XYZ file of C-alpha atoms in Angstrom:
159
model
C 91.369 55.200 124.169
C 94.921 55.424 123.050
C 97.466 57.476 125.126
C 98.213 60.786 123.642
C 101.592 61.124 121.880
C 102.897 63.879 124.136
C 105.212 66.426 122.915
C 109.000 65.722 124.045
C 110.918 68.450 125.640
C 112.322 69.809 122.351
C 108.792 70.008 120.622
C 107.401 71.449 123.849
C 110.102 74.200 123.965
C 109.487 74.964 120.219
C 105.748 75.144 120.447
C 105.850 77.342 123.592
C 108.382 79.629 121.902
C 106.313 79.805 118.805
C 103.273 80.709 120.929
C 105.275 83.450 122.693
C 106.148 84.752 119.368
C 102.545 84.931 118.344
C 101.048 86.247 121.550
C 103.881 88.808 122.286
C 105.670 89.531 119.035
C 102.706 89.881 116.622
C 100.918 92.565 118.580
C 104.031 94.574 118.759
C 104.329 94.174 115.109
C 100.782 95.232 114.807
C 101.425 98.654 116.559
C 103.170 99.808 113.368
C 100.139 98.944 111.330
C 97.770 100.562 113.720
C 99.571 103.871 113.497
C 98.610 104.021 109.815
C 95.018 102.845 110.508
C 95.585 99.422 109.366
C 95.389 96.007 110.841
C 97.681 93.056 110.039
C 95.382 91.460 107.423
C 94.985 94.748 105.651
C 98.797 95.267 105.604
C 98.932 91.854 104.157
C 96.605 92.475 101.323
C 98.427 95.798 100.441
C 101.864 93.911 100.608
C 100.427 91.090 98.326
C 99.057 93.852 95.818
C 102.469 95.744 95.867
C 104.189 92.721 94.484
C 101.669 92.526 91.550
C 101.583 95.649 89.500
C 99.003 94.356 87.190
C 96.736 93.378 90.330
C 95.354 90.332 91.643
C 92.047 88.579 91.111
C 90.055 88.888 94.297
C 89.583 85.176 94.570
C 93.317 84.580 94.257
C 93.863 87.340 97.032
C 91.575 85.753 99.349
C 93.073 82.311 98.834
C 96.700 83.628 99.327
C 95.648 85.429 102.571
C 93.457 82.534 103.835
C 90.519 84.914 104.344
C 86.693 84.203 103.439
C 85.171 86.279 100.709
C 83.081 88.153 103.132
C 86.103 89.092 105.229
C 88.019 90.152 101.968
C 84.977 92.255 100.933
C 84.925 94.017 104.232
C 88.819 94.657 104.252
C 88.786 95.694 100.629
C 85.967 98.143 101.004
C 87.999 99.904 103.868
C 91.081 100.027 101.498
C 89.046 101.180 98.520
C 87.347 103.790 100.654
C 90.756 105.037 101.915
C 92.010 105.287 98.385
C 94.710 102.569 98.773
C 93.296 99.995 96.332
C 90.964 100.066 93.095
C 88.890 97.097 92.303
C 87.988 96.748 88.591
C 86.507 94.195 86.238
C 88.695 91.910 84.316
C 89.172 92.497 80.628
C 89.427 88.848 80.003
C 86.468 87.626 82.043
C 83.660 89.820 83.174
C 82.980 87.598 86.274
C 86.262 88.505 87.891
C 87.167 91.451 89.902
C 90.909 92.529 90.035
C 92.275 94.507 92.778
C 95.174 96.898 92.157
C 97.121 99.182 94.375
C 96.693 102.808 93.858
C 99.473 105.435 93.988
C 98.302 106.326 97.447
C 98.560 102.608 98.350
C 102.129 102.570 96.971
C 103.020 105.609 98.905
C 101.574 104.147 102.146
C 103.503 100.903 101.581
C 106.820 102.905 100.928
C 106.199 104.452 104.503
C 105.018 101.399 106.291
C 107.071 98.430 104.743
C 110.461 99.833 106.137
C 108.938 100.153 109.664
C 107.487 96.796 109.316
C 110.844 95.050 108.203
C 112.580 96.950 111.113
C 110.017 95.597 113.619
C 110.565 92.033 112.200
C 114.379 92.323 112.417
C 114.158 93.690 116.020
C 111.756 91.192 117.162
C 113.092 87.966 115.469
C 116.222 88.216 113.203
C 118.498 90.320 115.128
C 118.296 87.626 117.865
C 119.427 84.792 115.361
C 122.665 84.000 113.555
C 122.831 82.985 109.804
C 122.495 79.390 110.577
C 119.451 79.755 113.023
C 117.874 81.902 110.474
C 118.311 79.302 107.788
C 117.064 76.592 110.039
C 113.940 78.483 111.109
C 113.202 79.282 107.309
C 113.425 75.566 106.384
C 111.249 74.382 109.215
C 108.641 77.008 108.828
C 108.616 76.670 105.071
C 107.863 72.966 105.369
C 104.969 73.619 107.892
C 103.547 76.445 105.758
C 103.817 74.456 102.492
C 101.868 71.510 104.131
C 99.292 74.135 105.265
C 98.913 75.192 101.803
C 100.858 78.552 102.293
C 103.815 79.994 100.639
C 105.931 77.422 98.560
C 109.323 76.602 99.816
C 112.042 78.487 98.137
C 113.830 75.183 97.209
C 110.536 73.558 95.868
C 110.495 72.709 92.212
C 107.610 74.354 90.381
C 104.933 72.194 89.202
C 104.736 71.278 85.490
């Protein structure tokens, strides 16, 4: 069996720091969502819908949030029941369902989003200068892109 390719000291420091952010920082951010009866994934769904006034196909929403159709269905049911989201059929394709943020959902986002941004700034960006922020954005964008997440800002759109 081959010897593992161990992390060097810089890689180890980066990994442990990232784990601290996930283990300590994300639960801190989650408190803002819980105060509004949400969990992180529900806020993410609402945020994604807030950027798409015409709504999103449920399959696209599930893909962008990396959630299974059953988990999406469970979360969407809660958001629909609370009046934050409406799910309707597509005029173009009867097999497709479209999720749209309601006016109540928009009001909720107008209340929660500024608190969320303040939390993110307090926990992360207030501790970094602009060069560190740019380096972090570049590094995490490269990883996220390879994982199938958000495209890099400098990426050329596919033709």
